[in-house]
Amino acid sequence: GGQKPVGPNIIGHRKRLECPQFENPDPVLIPVGYETSISFEGINLDNYEDRVFTIGTELMKNMEEPVRKESGRFYSFNGFSFSYDKSPETSVLFYMKDKRTGNKMDSTLNVTLYNCSVGREDCSLCKYADSKYNCVWCSKQKACVFKKLCSDSQNTECPNPQITNIVPLFGPMKGGISITIHGSNLGIYKEDIKNITVAGEPCIHQAEKYSVSTSVVCEIGRIGPNKSLSGPVEIWVNGGKRGKSRINFTYRDPVPQGVHPTRGPKAGGTNITITGQFLKTSSKEDVQVKVGDVNCAVKEFGEAIVCKTGEYQQEKLPLEKLPVTIHYGKSTTTSVQSAFQYMENPTVSDLQPRESFVCGGRTIVVTGSGFDLIQTAVMRVQGDNSSSVEEAHEKNDTVVQFRSPTVSGSQSQDFRTYIQLDNWVKELKSFKYYANPVFENVTKKVITETSIIIVKGRGFSRAMTAKEAQAFVGDIQYQVNTLQDDKLFLDPPSSKPRQRRDTRPELLDLMIKFGKGEWVIGSVQYEKKNDLSLYIIIPAVIVPMLLIIIISVYCYRRKSQQAEREYEKVKHQLENLEESVRDRCKKEFTDLMIEMEDHTNELSEGRIPFLDYKTYTDRVFFLPSKDGANDVMITGKLDIPQTRRATVSQALNQFSNLLNSKTFLINFIRTLERSHDFNARAKVYFASLLTVALHGKLEYYTDIMRTLLLELMEEYVHSKNPKLMLRRSEKLDLLTLT
């Protein structure tokens, strides 16, 4: 080593006490907001006789005061006017600085800075402060300040007590509960509390629970007869000062009405909810609940009360339901009879699987009975220095399912595993934890959409099956087909991964999941196919589409033109038919006029030739017969042998009945029309016969005609060539049959 520095101003090693330093400040208590002069002592300053020092502190940044030298080795400075309101007091360390060199020097100038206002919001708290702080209540500022900062009289009496809140606001008629009165100026000492009344009734002060100026606790008494059930709280303190609350305290009795659930295991731990009226009477601390003789710990207290049942310790369970009793304070007891029944604890018969990796997350199925009584089911694992808990995610009366908790530890350990069903706890001694498996990085970096991926490692099958394991390539899940202790075989997904248009290879993470454990064992990429150039793809797709569109437009135009030509052709044919009908009508009308004129001339020469109905009908419906007056249509008599006459007459009657059937008659006419030898003359003759046969039933006959006419119209509508209907002078019955 080199030579040690020497000289008159150099302090040797381990001679710290010989260093120049400043200590022993006076006073050590400094009030906020008041500039207090501080003196202190400097030692080992022989080499700094003519030096000028400044003093500062981190609390007053960028501010330094000059230091005056007093007699001997004593120094002083005027002090700082501090501002600080984060706590009642804090420690302040001053530093000394050589003004010429700017170097800081050793200093133990540590003082306590205090603020009278912090934590002393009222007069009583201010007067309760330690006398060393010299805090006074300044009525002008309505604050607790250092006495030299107050210009008022320092013997100001505190104002009357102020009551800001009462907890609780309700109590039972028999009293016996504690209420807490919150406010300000509630005395300085517990002896200052002289008297308390609640709704006009005395309240016994509980001095051991008194908090200076801010809270008073007392125990209410029984409400007297004929007294008002609601009233203010009044308090008297030393000096005859009285405070009265603006809010009222109310006496009332709670009325429990129901309990849910009504059953629970013998081991306890069931959260039961008690409902009713005015249950929020008193406070949680004054309420005790029992199921029979077993305590029920109150968890929630409000309009309903929730408590957790304790263990029923007797061997034999009661056969009937037990009452649930609520004690309010010392004097009030109320209950719900036959409200809750203890049942046998649940039983566990099996659990599968019985192994898990320390990463946890494996689904454990516990089977047994009595699980429907349970509200909270957890699986807990206790290790050497750790404990883990997992709540059940599915439960019914016979099955509870957990996910094995995650535990810390990389080696196989003797973990103790429990299931806790409410308060009932059972150790699963057969359940084991194994260290997490070890995976090797994948060697095959390029895969196809149909690739089977093989993952290697060790310890896979100790606490996992192929059905439970999961594998992902990027965001695509691969199915684990086979799981061996040292290999995993991954089948490709059923849905193909999305294809990307860019040609850059995309690296995808290959991740294996065993429960909550996740391992990324490398990156792979899909093999890129040799895609056709866009210059080939676009024409190959667009050109056929354009051809299809052009052909479709051409076909449509041609079809439209053909339809237009057909329309013009039909229109021309209709016009020709109309013209022909028009010419024929003119000719027929002319001929008719000539005939009428001839008939008129004949009539003028003689009388009108009247014929009988039968002759008229015969001439209208039938052509002249060669038999003349002996025609069967005129005589109505058939030339039939006597032996066959009865049979023929019966057959004709039956045929007449058939003609009265519309279905038969329509089908009969259609059958005749389909016959090749049923010519126009035969149609006319048949129509005349049918008309004569049905002339007594004109409604039926008209319905037949209408049906046949509609069929004829429909037939002509579907015909390509137009046809003019009802254009001839024949009888209508003939037209309907043609």
XYZ file of C-alpha atoms in Angstrom:
738
model
C 0.000 0.000 0.000
C 0.911 3.659 -0.392
C 1.875 6.039 2.353
C -0.928 7.340 4.600
C -1.664 11.078 4.347
C -0.255 13.088 7.238
C -0.632 16.713 8.294
C -2.058 18.896 11.046
C -5.634 18.749 9.635
C -5.745 15.012 8.986
C -7.608 12.771 11.498
C -6.159 9.301 11.861
C -7.994 6.022 11.299
C -10.440 5.005 14.073
C -10.255 8.446 15.703
C -13.782 9.537 14.907
C -14.227 11.211 18.273
C -11.506 13.662 17.303
C -13.459 14.837 14.233
C -15.069 18.299 14.318
C -18.790 17.921 15.075
C -21.861 19.655 16.540
C -24.188 18.260 19.193
C -26.452 18.884 22.209
C -29.147 21.182 20.728
C -31.300 23.196 23.110
C -34.312 23.185 23.184
C -35.086 19.776 21.740
C -38.833 20.525 21.301
C -39.675 22.964 18.507
C -43.292 24.059 17.789
C -44.643 24.395 14.256
C -45.177 27.933 12.997
C -42.985 29.656 15.605
C -39.361 30.643 15.030
C -37.429 29.236 17.991
C -33.765 30.062 18.610
C -31.623 26.966 19.053
C -28.202 26.799 20.696
C -25.794 23.915 20.422
C -22.208 22.887 21.151
C -19.291 22.464 18.736
C -16.311 20.265 19.559
C -12.917 19.630 17.939
C -13.104 22.953 16.114
C -9.546 24.117 16.829
C -8.755 24.230 13.135
C -11.993 26.166 12.354
C -11.595 29.177 14.621
C -12.211 31.765 11.924
C -14.662 29.791 9.824
C -18.289 30.842 9.132
C -20.949 28.128 9.317
C -24.520 27.815 8.033
C -27.236 25.427 9.222
C -30.128 23.784 7.357
C -32.433 20.779 7.256
C -34.059 18.641 4.582
C -37.489 19.725 5.862
C -36.701 23.329 4.856
C -35.234 22.764 1.418
C -33.149 25.523 -0.173
C -33.087 27.463 3.101
C -30.024 27.898 5.311
C -29.466 30.192 8.269
C -26.140 31.732 9.421
C -24.740 30.407 12.688
C -23.623 32.776 15.440
C -20.704 31.939 17.712
C -21.456 32.455 21.377
C -19.016 32.243 24.230
C -16.585 29.356 24.288
C -17.584 26.489 22.091
C -21.285 27.304 21.981
C -23.170 28.395 18.853
C -26.746 29.432 18.053
C -29.066 30.435 15.202
C -32.476 32.116 15.003
C -34.362 28.977 13.947
C -36.970 28.277 11.272
C -40.727 28.769 11.129
C -41.634 25.204 10.227
C -44.819 24.033 8.511
C -45.794 20.407 9.061
C -49.194 18.698 9.557
C -48.705 15.020 8.681
C -48.396 13.828 12.285
C -48.392 15.337 15.805
C -44.593 15.274 15.882
C -41.577 14.339 13.794
C -37.811 14.194 14.164
C -35.717 16.901 12.418
C -31.963 16.536 11.829
C -29.954 19.721 11.143
C -26.799 19.702 9.091
C -23.823 22.097 9.401
C -21.929 23.427 6.404
C -18.599 25.230 6.101
C -19.598 28.345 4.157
C -16.164 28.757 2.552
C -15.778 25.207 1.252
C -19.445 24.177 1.141
C -18.578 20.908 2.873
C -21.050 19.388 5.318
C -19.731 18.546 8.755
C -20.695 15.845 11.222
C -23.769 16.798 13.220
C -26.088 15.164 15.755
C -28.353 18.199 16.015
C -31.591 16.237 16.260
C -34.750 17.968 17.587
C -38.456 17.071 17.759
C -40.882 19.191 15.765
C -44.489 19.088 16.998
C -47.843 20.468 15.894
C -50.431 21.151 18.600
C -53.325 21.074 16.108
C -52.753 17.574 14.757
C -54.793 15.025 16.727
C -56.198 17.699 19.070
C -59.285 18.904 17.257
C -61.195 20.140 20.311
C -60.539 21.977 23.525
C -60.506 18.924 25.798
C -57.941 17.119 23.677
C -55.847 20.258 23.588
C -55.839 20.608 27.357
C -55.068 16.917 27.690
C -51.782 17.411 25.801
C -48.524 17.041 27.738
C -47.572 20.304 29.401
C -44.097 20.171 27.811
C -45.690 21.094 24.466
C -47.236 24.320 25.826
C -50.384 23.776 23.754
C -53.406 25.987 24.481
C -56.927 26.194 23.053
C -57.229 29.483 21.226
C -60.918 30.421 21.090
C -60.321 33.105 18.476
C -58.790 30.613 16.057
C -60.873 27.703 17.362
C -57.760 25.567 17.258
C -55.097 24.096 19.495
C -51.850 26.060 19.001
C -48.518 26.793 20.642
C -49.232 29.258 23.469
C -47.098 32.073 22.007
C -49.167 31.909 18.794
C -52.433 32.716 20.610
C -53.284 36.285 21.557
C -56.377 35.299 23.601
C -56.529 34.463 27.265
C -54.918 31.111 27.828
C -57.247 30.038 30.640
C -60.254 29.743 28.323
C -62.789 27.197 29.472
C -63.809 24.503 27.040
C -67.251 24.768 25.385
C -70.160 22.441 26.133
C -69.904 18.805 25.047
C -71.048 18.013 21.502
C -72.618 14.603 20.715
C -72.226 13.654 17.053
C -73.214 9.991 17.012
C -74.652 7.154 19.083
C -73.791 3.498 18.495
C -76.090 1.623 18.462
C -79.269 3.632 17.927
C -81.538 0.842 19.217
C -81.600 -1.218 22.389
C -83.881 -3.804 24.036
C -86.600 -2.739 26.446
C -84.834 -4.447 29.357
C -81.571 -2.638 28.697
C -78.337 -4.330 29.674
C -76.321 -3.355 26.573
C -73.502 -0.850 26.083
C -73.824 2.213 23.879
C -70.952 4.393 22.685
C -71.414 8.167 22.604
C -69.151 9.900 20.073
C -68.495 13.619 20.067
C -66.117 16.353 21.192
C -65.246 18.054 24.455
C -66.496 15.033 26.373
C -64.146 15.750 29.263
C -60.422 15.447 29.778
C -60.389 12.653 32.335
C -62.828 9.836 32.936
C -63.694 11.420 36.272
C -65.050 14.440 34.377
C -68.123 12.420 33.329
C -70.748 13.206 35.956
C -74.013 11.846 34.573
C -75.497 10.224 31.433
C -79.142 9.634 30.498
C -80.600 7.820 27.475
C -84.225 8.633 26.588
C -84.575 9.906 30.132
C -83.243 6.716 31.746
C -79.901 6.600 33.626
C -76.958 5.062 31.764
C -74.100 3.646 33.856
C -70.716 5.058 32.793
C -68.117 2.400 31.948
C -64.994 4.340 32.862
C -62.551 1.704 31.611
C -63.773 2.286 28.037
C -63.460 6.087 28.154
C -61.517 7.891 25.388
C -60.425 11.431 26.120
C -62.929 13.949 24.797
C -64.089 11.777 21.881
C -66.131 8.849 23.218
C -67.971 7.709 26.322
C -69.390 4.215 26.870
C -72.286 3.476 29.202
C -74.732 0.646 29.907
C -78.414 1.468 29.438
C -81.017 0.430 31.968
C -84.576 -0.879 31.655
C -87.082 1.566 30.195
C -89.641 2.573 32.764
C -93.385 2.029 32.360
C -95.324 4.738 30.561
C -92.070 6.278 29.380
C -91.359 7.383 25.835
C -89.487 4.672 23.925
C -87.404 7.198 22.031
C -85.389 10.169 23.223
C -82.052 12.000 23.094
C -78.831 11.140 24.909
C -77.656 13.714 27.461
C -74.259 13.929 29.163
C -72.993 16.145 31.996
C -69.271 16.805 32.447
C -67.162 18.574 35.055
C -68.094 22.215 35.498
C -71.813 21.637 34.996
C -71.575 21.604 31.206
C -74.225 19.540 29.390
C -74.395 18.058 25.920
C -77.546 16.791 24.199
C -77.750 14.697 21.041
C -79.807 15.731 18.045
C -80.537 12.118 17.184
C -82.688 9.898 19.365
C -82.056 6.505 20.889
C -84.981 4.052 20.618
C -85.996 1.162 22.854
C -87.481 -1.864 21.047
C -87.485 -5.636 21.324
C -86.168 -7.834 18.490
C -88.443 -10.529 17.027
C -86.611 -13.400 15.254
C -88.882 -15.357 12.909
C -86.902 -17.770 10.747
C -83.621 -19.644 10.364
C -82.005 -20.843 7.135
C -80.618 -23.407 6.486
C -82.253 -25.737 8.957
C -79.643 -28.535 8.857
C -75.897 -28.815 9.215
C -73.125 -31.299 10.036
C -72.288 -32.303 13.582
C -68.814 -30.802 13.222
C -70.342 -27.357 12.798
C -69.211 -24.608 10.491
C -72.645 -23.976 8.958
C -73.438 -20.311 8.373
C -77.061 -19.872 9.395
C -79.059 -16.736 8.685
C -81.620 -15.524 11.213
C -84.378 -13.289 9.862
C -87.084 -11.340 11.603
C -88.022 -7.867 12.796
C -85.845 -5.352 14.653
C -82.902 -7.759 14.799
C -80.487 -4.830 14.470
C -81.058 -3.930 18.089
C -77.900 -3.426 20.158
C -74.469 -3.911 18.580
C -72.599 -6.999 17.413
C -70.442 -7.089 20.559
C -73.518 -7.401 22.807
C -75.178 -10.205 20.830
C -74.658 -13.905 21.477
C -76.345 -16.718 19.514
C -76.740 -20.357 20.537
C -78.098 -23.432 18.770
C -79.402 -25.441 21.668
C -76.439 -25.205 24.047
C -73.833 -24.790 21.280
C -72.368 -21.361 20.602
C -72.896 -19.866 17.160
C -70.255 -17.220 16.372
C -71.826 -14.031 15.010
C -70.301 -13.146 11.626
C -72.699 -10.506 10.339
C -75.048 -8.278 12.306
C -77.737 -6.170 10.692
C -81.333 -6.557 9.555
C -80.436 -10.265 9.462
C -77.946 -12.066 11.699
C -75.444 -14.570 10.281
C -73.580 -16.883 12.633
C -71.382 -19.969 12.240
C -72.428 -23.044 14.195
C -70.047 -24.729 16.601
C -69.430 -28.452 17.001
C -72.097 -30.594 18.661
C -69.910 -32.481 21.128
C -72.317 -35.041 22.524
C -72.107 -38.492 20.970
C -75.801 -38.982 20.290
C -77.391 -36.470 17.995
C -80.818 -35.098 18.994
C -83.683 -36.435 16.912
C -85.575 -33.157 16.903
C -84.619 -29.683 15.768
C -82.982 -27.425 18.344
C -84.028 -23.861 19.171
C -81.862 -20.950 18.031
C -81.545 -18.455 20.887
C -80.314 -14.859 20.644
C -79.063 -13.060 23.757
C -79.058 -9.260 23.604
C -76.812 -7.962 26.371
C -77.425 -9.085 29.923
C -81.207 -9.061 30.132
C -82.917 -9.877 26.817
C -83.301 -13.364 25.347
C -85.403 -14.363 22.341
C -85.470 -17.512 20.225
C -86.847 -19.433 17.255
C -88.113 -22.835 18.364
C -87.347 -26.044 16.398
C -85.102 -24.123 14.044
C -81.935 -26.155 13.386
C -80.982 -29.823 13.406
C -77.509 -31.318 13.649
C -76.899 -34.203 11.219
C -74.181 -36.827 10.924
C -70.951 -35.621 9.382
C -70.411 -36.410 5.693
C -68.477 -39.530 4.739
C -65.769 -39.952 2.095
C -65.594 -43.310 0.329
C -63.100 -42.666 -2.467
C -61.144 -40.077 -4.400
C -59.756 -40.214 -7.924
C -57.111 -39.572 -9.072
C -54.772 -39.806 -6.098
C -51.748 -38.022 -7.531
C -50.912 -34.492 -8.576
C -47.904 -32.549 -9.712
C -46.843 -29.716 -7.434
C -48.056 -27.256 -10.091
C -51.600 -28.271 -9.120
C -54.782 -27.757 -11.117
C -55.651 -31.441 -11.600
C -59.348 -32.271 -11.153
C -59.800 -34.420 -8.029
C -63.178 -36.165 -7.632
C -64.165 -37.044 -4.049
C -67.143 -39.396 -3.678
C -69.141 -40.077 -0.555
C -72.416 -38.980 1.012
C -73.910 -36.115 2.966
C -72.248 -33.398 0.911
C -75.520 -31.508 0.428
C -75.239 -30.299 4.043
C -71.946 -28.579 3.270
C -71.700 -24.877 2.429
C -67.937 -24.519 2.062
C -65.671 -27.262 0.725
C -61.909 -26.714 0.403
C -58.880 -28.858 -0.300
C -55.823 -27.913 1.758
C -52.247 -29.086 1.352
C -49.720 -28.622 4.146
C -46.053 -28.742 3.163
C -42.904 -28.311 5.189
C -43.081 -24.527 5.227
C -46.121 -23.733 3.130
C -49.850 -24.234 2.930
C -52.174 -24.015 -0.078
C -55.962 -24.015 -0.319
C -58.348 -24.567 -3.237
C -62.150 -24.288 -3.080
C -64.429 -26.883 -4.670
C -65.704 -25.930 -8.118
C -68.549 -28.469 -8.269
C -70.598 -30.209 -5.578
C -73.702 -32.353 -5.104
C -74.850 -34.800 -2.432
C -72.416 -37.562 -3.424
C -69.581 -35.875 -5.351
C -67.249 -32.951 -4.649
C -64.707 -31.840 -7.248
C -61.554 -29.873 -6.469
C -58.577 -28.709 -8.471
C -55.464 -29.804 -6.644
C -53.778 -26.818 -4.945
C -50.449 -25.516 -6.175
C -47.658 -26.118 -3.683
C -44.090 -24.875 -3.585
C -41.344 -27.435 -3.987
C -39.576 -29.023 -6.892
C -38.873 -32.406 -5.326
C -41.311 -35.051 -4.180
C -42.227 -34.306 -0.577
C -44.479 -35.771 2.052
C -47.271 -33.257 1.732
C -50.276 -33.731 3.975
C -53.541 -33.280 2.108
C -56.892 -32.552 3.738
C -60.418 -31.790 2.645
C -62.395 -29.483 4.895
C -66.177 -29.532 4.615
C -67.350 -26.646 6.796
C -65.730 -27.580 10.141
C -65.295 -31.272 9.301
C -61.733 -32.142 8.296
C -60.458 -35.408 6.823
C -56.883 -36.198 5.865
C -56.417 -37.844 2.464
C -53.508 -40.089 3.385
C -53.454 -41.852 0.022
C -53.027 -38.638 -1.942
C -49.501 -37.901 -3.201
C -47.703 -34.978 -4.782
C -44.943 -35.450 -7.338
C -42.346 -33.079 -8.695
C -43.283 -31.396 -11.957
C -42.367 -33.276 -15.151
C -39.309 -32.360 -17.195
C -39.668 -31.553 -20.908
C -37.060 -31.580 -23.646
C -37.087 -28.890 -26.298
C -38.652 -29.971 -29.572
C -36.217 -30.824 -32.365
C -38.651 -30.779 -35.273
C -39.050 -27.110 -36.066
C -41.140 -27.368 -39.266
C -44.515 -29.117 -39.202
C -47.445 -29.573 -41.557
C -51.167 -29.430 -40.913
C -51.219 -33.217 -40.497
C -48.011 -33.654 -38.507
C -47.988 -35.803 -35.370
C -45.748 -34.058 -32.857
C -43.743 -36.135 -30.388
C -42.769 -34.428 -27.119
C -40.056 -36.067 -25.034
C -39.177 -35.777 -21.373
C -39.702 -37.727 -18.165
C -42.193 -38.093 -15.347
C -45.300 -37.484 -17.476
C -47.464 -40.387 -16.355
C -46.914 -40.076 -12.616
C -49.801 -37.650 -12.183
C -51.409 -37.039 -15.587
C -53.389 -38.800 -18.318
C -53.749 -38.120 -22.039
C -57.368 -37.060 -21.530
C -56.379 -34.370 -19.025
C -53.260 -33.032 -20.722
C -53.492 -30.137 -23.186
C -51.180 -28.971 -25.956
C -51.211 -25.793 -28.046
C -49.342 -24.666 -31.127
C -49.889 -20.930 -31.082
C -53.628 -20.583 -30.480
C -54.500 -23.953 -32.053
C -55.117 -26.856 -29.662
C -53.577 -30.235 -30.463
C -55.109 -33.402 -29.024
C -52.901 -35.495 -26.757
C -53.423 -38.955 -28.217
C -50.987 -40.990 -26.154
C -49.204 -40.173 -22.894
C -46.265 -42.286 -21.802
C -43.879 -41.574 -18.990
C -41.297 -40.153 -21.398
C -43.319 -39.261 -24.520
C -46.389 -37.346 -25.602
C -47.972 -37.938 -29.010
C -49.945 -34.952 -30.266
C -52.550 -35.333 -33.031
C -53.185 -32.390 -35.385
C -56.305 -30.295 -34.769
C -59.611 -30.991 -36.507
C -59.734 -27.427 -37.832
C -56.877 -26.229 -39.970
C -54.918 -23.184 -38.811
C -55.510 -19.894 -40.568
C -53.388 -19.396 -43.655
C -51.424 -16.188 -43.950
C -50.753 -14.416 -47.211
C -47.311 -13.208 -46.326
C -44.393 -15.445 -47.083
C -42.516 -14.834 -43.850
C -42.230 -17.914 -41.638
C -44.179 -17.468 -38.406
C -42.741 -19.069 -35.278
C -45.409 -20.462 -32.961
C -44.862 -21.484 -29.343
C -45.484 -25.141 -28.528
C -46.992 -25.179 -25.038
C -47.944 -28.139 -22.848
C -50.451 -27.718 -20.000
C -50.702 -30.150 -17.087
C -53.364 -28.646 -14.815
C -52.088 -25.211 -13.820
C -48.577 -25.983 -15.038
C -47.557 -24.550 -18.398
C -44.340 -25.327 -20.269
C -43.222 -23.709 -23.535
C -40.876 -26.302 -25.000
C -39.846 -24.556 -28.175
C -41.125 -22.890 -31.311
C -42.364 -24.480 -34.525
C -43.627 -23.199 -37.828
C -46.027 -24.540 -40.417
C -44.560 -25.588 -43.719
C -45.291 -23.010 -46.402
C -47.030 -24.273 -49.525
C -45.874 -23.120 -52.980
C -48.699 -20.743 -53.656
C -49.421 -19.746 -57.249
C -48.481 -16.286 -58.223
C -51.206 -13.713 -57.941
C -50.680 -12.993 -61.628
C -51.892 -16.529 -62.371
C -54.558 -16.769 -59.687
C -56.350 -13.540 -60.543
C -56.841 -14.247 -64.291
C -57.718 -17.884 -63.546
C -60.545 -16.733 -61.297
C -61.716 -13.535 -62.967
C -61.732 -14.671 -66.652
C -64.169 -17.588 -66.075
C -66.348 -15.296 -64.005
C -66.458 -12.740 -66.826
C -67.290 -15.455 -69.365
C -70.104 -16.748 -67.191
C -71.492 -13.233 -66.807
C -71.319 -12.530 -70.577
C -73.002 -15.841 -71.454
C -75.690 -15.229 -68.836
C -76.423 -11.758 -70.233
C -76.546 -13.111 -73.805
C -78.928 -15.924 -72.839
C -81.113 -13.519 -70.938
C -81.309 -11.119 -73.893
C -82.108 -13.927 -76.313
C -84.769 -15.322 -74.016
C -86.291 -11.874 -73.648
C -86.383 -11.337 -77.421
C -87.925 -14.763 -77.979
C -90.576 -14.055 -75.374
C -91.293 -10.719 -77.029
C -91.714 -12.409 -80.432
C -94.064 -14.984 -78.915
C -96.065 -12.188 -77.371
C -96.361 -10.346 -80.695
C -97.397 -13.574 -82.431
C -100.147 -14.286 -79.893
C -101.284 -10.686 -80.056
C -101.509 -10.879 -83.877
C -103.489 -14.141 -83.711
C -105.942 -12.612 -81.244
C -106.438 -9.623 -83.502
C -107.118 -11.926 -86.486
C -109.638 -13.922 -84.450
C -111.408 -10.787 -83.355
C -111.500 -9.521 -86.958
C -112.882 -12.859 -88.179
C -115.551 -12.905 -85.479
C -116.435 -9.337 -86.256
C -116.898 -10.100 -90.004
C -118.913 -13.221 -89.301
C -121.147 -11.380 -86.855
C -121.853 -8.757 -89.501
C -122.734 -11.431 -92.048
C -124.879 -13.416 -89.631
C -126.627 -10.286 -88.498
C -127.406 -9.399 -92.135
C -128.743 -12.895 -92.811
C -130.807 -12.741 -89.637
C -132.362 -9.464 -90.660
C -133.328 -10.940 -94.031
C -134.822 -14.046 -92.364
C -136.692 -11.899 -89.870
C -138.112 -9.875 -92.699
C -139.241 -13.068 -94.468
C -140.825 -14.407 -91.261
C -142.532 -11.097 -90.696
C -144.061 -11.268 -94.129
C -145.233 -14.811 -93.453
C -146.735 -13.846 -90.102
C -148.549 -10.990 -91.621
C -150.311 -13.437 -93.843
C -151.462 -15.786 -91.049
C -151.386 -16.410 -87.323
C -148.377 -17.329 -85.117
C -147.771 -21.141 -85.179
C -147.920 -22.235 -81.516
C -146.577 -25.726 -80.635
C -147.113 -27.829 -77.519
C -144.207 -28.027 -74.959
C -143.183 -31.568 -75.863
C -142.986 -30.810 -79.582
C -141.138 -27.541 -78.889
C -138.594 -29.313 -76.680
C -138.085 -32.065 -79.209
C -137.402 -29.585 -82.009
C -135.045 -27.462 -79.834
C -132.886 -30.284 -78.456
C -132.994 -32.962 -81.124
C -132.523 -33.183 -84.855
C -135.451 -34.454 -86.922
C -135.724 -38.265 -86.624
C -136.387 -40.704 -89.391
C -139.106 -42.252 -87.223
C -140.990 -38.984 -87.066
C -143.715 -38.893 -84.441
C -142.929 -42.477 -83.417
C -139.412 -41.569 -82.261
C -138.732 -42.790 -78.762
C -137.708 -39.256 -77.713
C -141.256 -38.116 -78.574
C -143.280 -41.077 -77.358
C -141.085 -41.801 -74.329
C -141.812 -45.514 -74.759
C -139.119 -48.118 -75.207
C -139.698 -51.096 -77.417
C -138.595 -53.703 -74.906
C -139.904 -57.215 -74.451
C -142.183 -57.727 -71.513
C -139.758 -60.122 -69.884
C -136.921 -57.568 -69.721
C -138.980 -54.483 -69.080
C -138.744 -54.604 -65.284
C -134.973 -55.117 -65.389
C -134.413 -52.270 -67.828
C -136.683 -49.978 -65.805
C -134.721 -50.751 -62.641
C -131.418 -50.155 -64.443
C -132.637 -46.827 -65.782
C -133.699 -45.737 -62.289
C -130.277 -46.673 -60.898
C -128.571 -44.839 -63.770
C -130.763 -41.793 -62.993
C -129.535 -41.911 -59.397
C -125.932 -42.041 -60.606
C -126.514 -38.984 -62.775
C -127.464 -37.098 -59.622
C -123.923 -37.703 -58.273
C -121.659 -34.851 -59.321
C -118.491 -36.903 -59.009
C -119.892 -39.704 -61.193
C -121.316 -37.353 -63.786
C -118.083 -35.310 -64.166
C -115.965 -38.462 -64.504
C -118.550 -39.942 -66.903
C -118.322 -36.878 -69.179
C -114.489 -36.883 -69.049
C -114.467 -40.584 -69.975
C -116.731 -39.990 -72.996
C -114.622 -37.039 -74.176
C -111.465 -39.145 -74.072
C -113.135 -41.652 -76.425
C -111.958 -41.283 -80.053
C -115.402 -42.031 -81.609
C -117.182 -39.428 -79.459
C -117.579 -36.875 -82.275
C -119.274 -33.483 -82.308
C -122.694 -34.913 -83.333
C -122.543 -37.433 -80.505
C -121.557 -34.650 -78.077
C -124.589 -32.587 -79.148
C -126.897 -35.544 -78.821
C -125.500 -36.482 -75.381
C -125.742 -32.877 -74.174
C -129.386 -32.700 -75.264
C -130.213 -35.973 -73.502
C -128.460 -34.796 -70.326
C -130.264 -31.446 -70.429
C -133.679 -33.119 -70.765
C -132.835 -35.588 -67.968
C -131.756 -32.826 -65.530
C -134.091 -30.004 -66.562
C -135.999 -30.502 -63.309
C -132.824 -29.820 -61.264
C -131.501 -26.646 -62.807
C -129.274 -25.676 -59.824
C -127.452 -29.010 -59.976
C -127.330 -28.814 -63.783
C -125.915 -25.259 -63.628
C -123.218 -26.375 -61.143
C -122.184 -29.147 -63.570
C -122.021 -26.641 -66.439
C -119.956 -24.206 -64.326
C -117.471 -26.924 -63.354
C -117.015 -28.045 -66.961
C -116.666 -24.458 -68.157
C -113.939 -23.706 -65.578
C -112.031 -26.811 -66.649
C -112.298 -25.742 -70.271
C -111.039 -22.257 -69.451
C -108.082 -23.627 -67.499
C -107.214 -25.943 -70.406
C -107.240 -23.033 -72.873
C -105.169 -20.848 -70.536
C -102.315 -23.384 -70.564
C -102.557 -23.755 -74.350
C -99.973 -21.882 -76.396
C -102.405 -20.922 -79.161
C -105.290 -18.606 -78.301
C -108.878 -19.846 -78.676
C -112.063 -17.850 -78.736
C -114.731 -19.290 -76.466
C -118.560 -19.059 -76.780
C -118.234 -17.893 -80.346
C -120.854 -20.211 -81.923
C -124.650 -20.217 -81.895
C -125.029 -23.783 -80.649
C -126.616 -24.482 -77.311
C -124.576 -23.731 -74.206
C -124.664 -27.334 -73.068
C -122.876 -28.338 -76.250
C -120.214 -25.694 -75.753
C -119.475 -26.879 -72.248
C -118.850 -30.375 -73.492
C -116.577 -29.485 -76.445
